[in-house]
CSV table of C-alpha atoms in Angstrom, one decimal:
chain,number,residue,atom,x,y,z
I,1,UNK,CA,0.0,0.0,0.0
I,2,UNK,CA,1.7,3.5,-1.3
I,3,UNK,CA,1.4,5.8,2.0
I,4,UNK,CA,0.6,9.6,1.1
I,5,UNK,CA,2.2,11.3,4.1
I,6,UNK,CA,4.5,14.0,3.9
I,7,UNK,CA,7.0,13.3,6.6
I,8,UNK,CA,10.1,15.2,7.0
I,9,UNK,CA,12.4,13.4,4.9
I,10,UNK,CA,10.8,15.0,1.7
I,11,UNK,CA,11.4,18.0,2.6
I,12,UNK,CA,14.3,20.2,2.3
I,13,UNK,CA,15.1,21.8,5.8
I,14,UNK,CA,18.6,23.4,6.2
I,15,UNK,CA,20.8,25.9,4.3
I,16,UNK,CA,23.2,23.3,2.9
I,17,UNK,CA,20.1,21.6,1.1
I,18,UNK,CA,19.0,24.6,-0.3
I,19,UNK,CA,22.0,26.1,-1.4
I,20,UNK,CA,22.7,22.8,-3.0
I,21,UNK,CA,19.9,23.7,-5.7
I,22,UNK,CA,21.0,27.1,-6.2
I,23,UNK,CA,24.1,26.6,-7.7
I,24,UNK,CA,23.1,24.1,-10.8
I,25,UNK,CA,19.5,24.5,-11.1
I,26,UNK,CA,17.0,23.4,-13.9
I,27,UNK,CA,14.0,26.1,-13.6
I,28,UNK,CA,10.4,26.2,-14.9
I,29,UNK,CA,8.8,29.8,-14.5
I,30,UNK,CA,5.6,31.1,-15.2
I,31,UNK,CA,4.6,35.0,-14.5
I,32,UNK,CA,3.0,32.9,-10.7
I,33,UNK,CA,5.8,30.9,-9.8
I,34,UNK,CA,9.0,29.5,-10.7
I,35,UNK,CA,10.3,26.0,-9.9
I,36,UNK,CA,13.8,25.6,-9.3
I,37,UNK,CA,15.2,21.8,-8.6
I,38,UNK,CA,17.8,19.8,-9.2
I,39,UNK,CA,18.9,15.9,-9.1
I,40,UNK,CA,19.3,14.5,-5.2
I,41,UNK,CA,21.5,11.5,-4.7
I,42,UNK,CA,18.2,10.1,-3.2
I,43,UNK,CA,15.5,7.5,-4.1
I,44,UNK,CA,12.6,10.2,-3.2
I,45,UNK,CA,12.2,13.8,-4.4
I,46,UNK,CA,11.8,16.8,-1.5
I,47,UNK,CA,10.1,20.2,-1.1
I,48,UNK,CA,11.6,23.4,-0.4
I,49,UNK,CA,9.8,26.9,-0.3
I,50,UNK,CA,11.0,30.3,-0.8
I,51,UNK,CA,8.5,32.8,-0.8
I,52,UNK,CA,9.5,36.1,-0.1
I,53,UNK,CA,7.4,38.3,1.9
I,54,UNK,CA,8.6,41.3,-0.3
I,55,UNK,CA,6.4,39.3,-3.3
I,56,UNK,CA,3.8,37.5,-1.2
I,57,UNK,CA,2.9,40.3,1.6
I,58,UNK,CA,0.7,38.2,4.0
I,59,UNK,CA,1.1,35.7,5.7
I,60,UNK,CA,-2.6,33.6,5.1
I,61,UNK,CA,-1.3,34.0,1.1
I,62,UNK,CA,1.7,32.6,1.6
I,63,UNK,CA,0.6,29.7,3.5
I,64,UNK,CA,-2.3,29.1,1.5
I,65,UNK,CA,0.9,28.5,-1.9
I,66,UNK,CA,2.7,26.4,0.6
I,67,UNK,CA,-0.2,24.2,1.8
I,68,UNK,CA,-1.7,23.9,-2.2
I,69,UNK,CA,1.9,23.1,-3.5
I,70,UNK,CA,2.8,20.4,-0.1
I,71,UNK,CA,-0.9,19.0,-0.8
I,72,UNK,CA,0.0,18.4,-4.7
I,73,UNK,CA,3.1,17.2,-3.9
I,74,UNK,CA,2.0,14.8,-1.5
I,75,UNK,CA,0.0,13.2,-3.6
I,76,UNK,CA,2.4,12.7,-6.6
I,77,UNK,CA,5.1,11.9,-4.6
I,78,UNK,CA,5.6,8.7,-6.0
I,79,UNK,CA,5.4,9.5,-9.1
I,80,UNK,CA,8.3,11.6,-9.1
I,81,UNK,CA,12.1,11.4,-9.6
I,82,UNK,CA,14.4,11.6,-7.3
I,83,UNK,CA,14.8,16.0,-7.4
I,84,UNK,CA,14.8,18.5,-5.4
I,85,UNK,CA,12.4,21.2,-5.7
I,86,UNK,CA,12.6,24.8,-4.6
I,87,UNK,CA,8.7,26.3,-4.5
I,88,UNK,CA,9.6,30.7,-5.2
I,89,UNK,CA,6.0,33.0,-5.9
I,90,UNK,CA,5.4,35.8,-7.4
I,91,UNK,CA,3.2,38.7,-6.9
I,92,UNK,CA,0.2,38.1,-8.9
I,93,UNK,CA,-0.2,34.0,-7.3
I,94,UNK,CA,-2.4,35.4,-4.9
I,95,UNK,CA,-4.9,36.5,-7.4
I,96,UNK,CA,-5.0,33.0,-8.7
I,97,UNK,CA,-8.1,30.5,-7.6
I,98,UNK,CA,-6.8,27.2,-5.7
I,99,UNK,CA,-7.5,25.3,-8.9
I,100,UNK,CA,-5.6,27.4,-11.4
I,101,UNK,CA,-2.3,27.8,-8.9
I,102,UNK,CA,-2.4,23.8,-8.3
I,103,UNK,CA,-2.6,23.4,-12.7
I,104,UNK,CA,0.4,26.1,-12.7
I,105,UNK,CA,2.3,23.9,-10.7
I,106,UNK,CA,1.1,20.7,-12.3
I,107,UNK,CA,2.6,22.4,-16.1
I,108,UNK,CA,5.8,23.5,-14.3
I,109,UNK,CA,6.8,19.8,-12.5
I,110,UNK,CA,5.8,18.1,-16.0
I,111,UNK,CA,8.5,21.1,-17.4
I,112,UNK,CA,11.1,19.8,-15.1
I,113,UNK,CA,11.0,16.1,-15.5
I,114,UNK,CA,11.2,16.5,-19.4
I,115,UNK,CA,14.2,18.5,-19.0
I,116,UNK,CA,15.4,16.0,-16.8
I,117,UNK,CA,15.1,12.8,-18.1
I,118,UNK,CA,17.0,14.6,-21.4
């Protein structure tokens, strides 16, 4: 049975992690969001979020991205390669319905592991 938890190994927690996808990245943008990830040594992929409060003022709009992009990538977990992804909003995400931000994101990981897998 394929457990849809998202426990803490899938998710990318400290500077070194981070900075790890910053410096040879593979990004997917759109004028919402931008995806930035690259290859882990791992057998899973993880979730990391940068979401600036200069570009995403408050704080119920942030965590609404965050819990919409963990919730998606919770689900499709499995189905994923082993990357690491780095979550980063724009301004104009919060004007964007639940539905639309979650396709957005859907477009952008499909981006990514075509780019990947060449």
């Amino acid at each position: 049975m394929i457990k849809l938890t998202f426990p803490r190994e899938l998710r990318l927690l400290t500077p070194f992690d981070f900075s790890y996808v910053f410096q040879e990245p593979i990004r997917a943008g759109s004028p919402f969001l931008t995806l930035v990830t690259r290859k882990n040594n791992l057998a899973h992929p993880r979730l990391g979020f940068a979401i600036a409060k200069k570009q995403v003022k408050r704080a119920h709009e942030r965590n609404r991205i965050k819990r919409l992009a963990k919730e998606y990538f919770r689900h499709r977990q499995h189905q994923l390669p082993g990357i690491d992804f780095i979550l980063m909003a724009r301004q104009p995400v919060i004007e964007l319905s639940n539905q639309q931000l979650v396709s957005i994101l859907d477009g952008l990981c499909q981006r990514i592991i075509t780019k990947q897998m060449v």
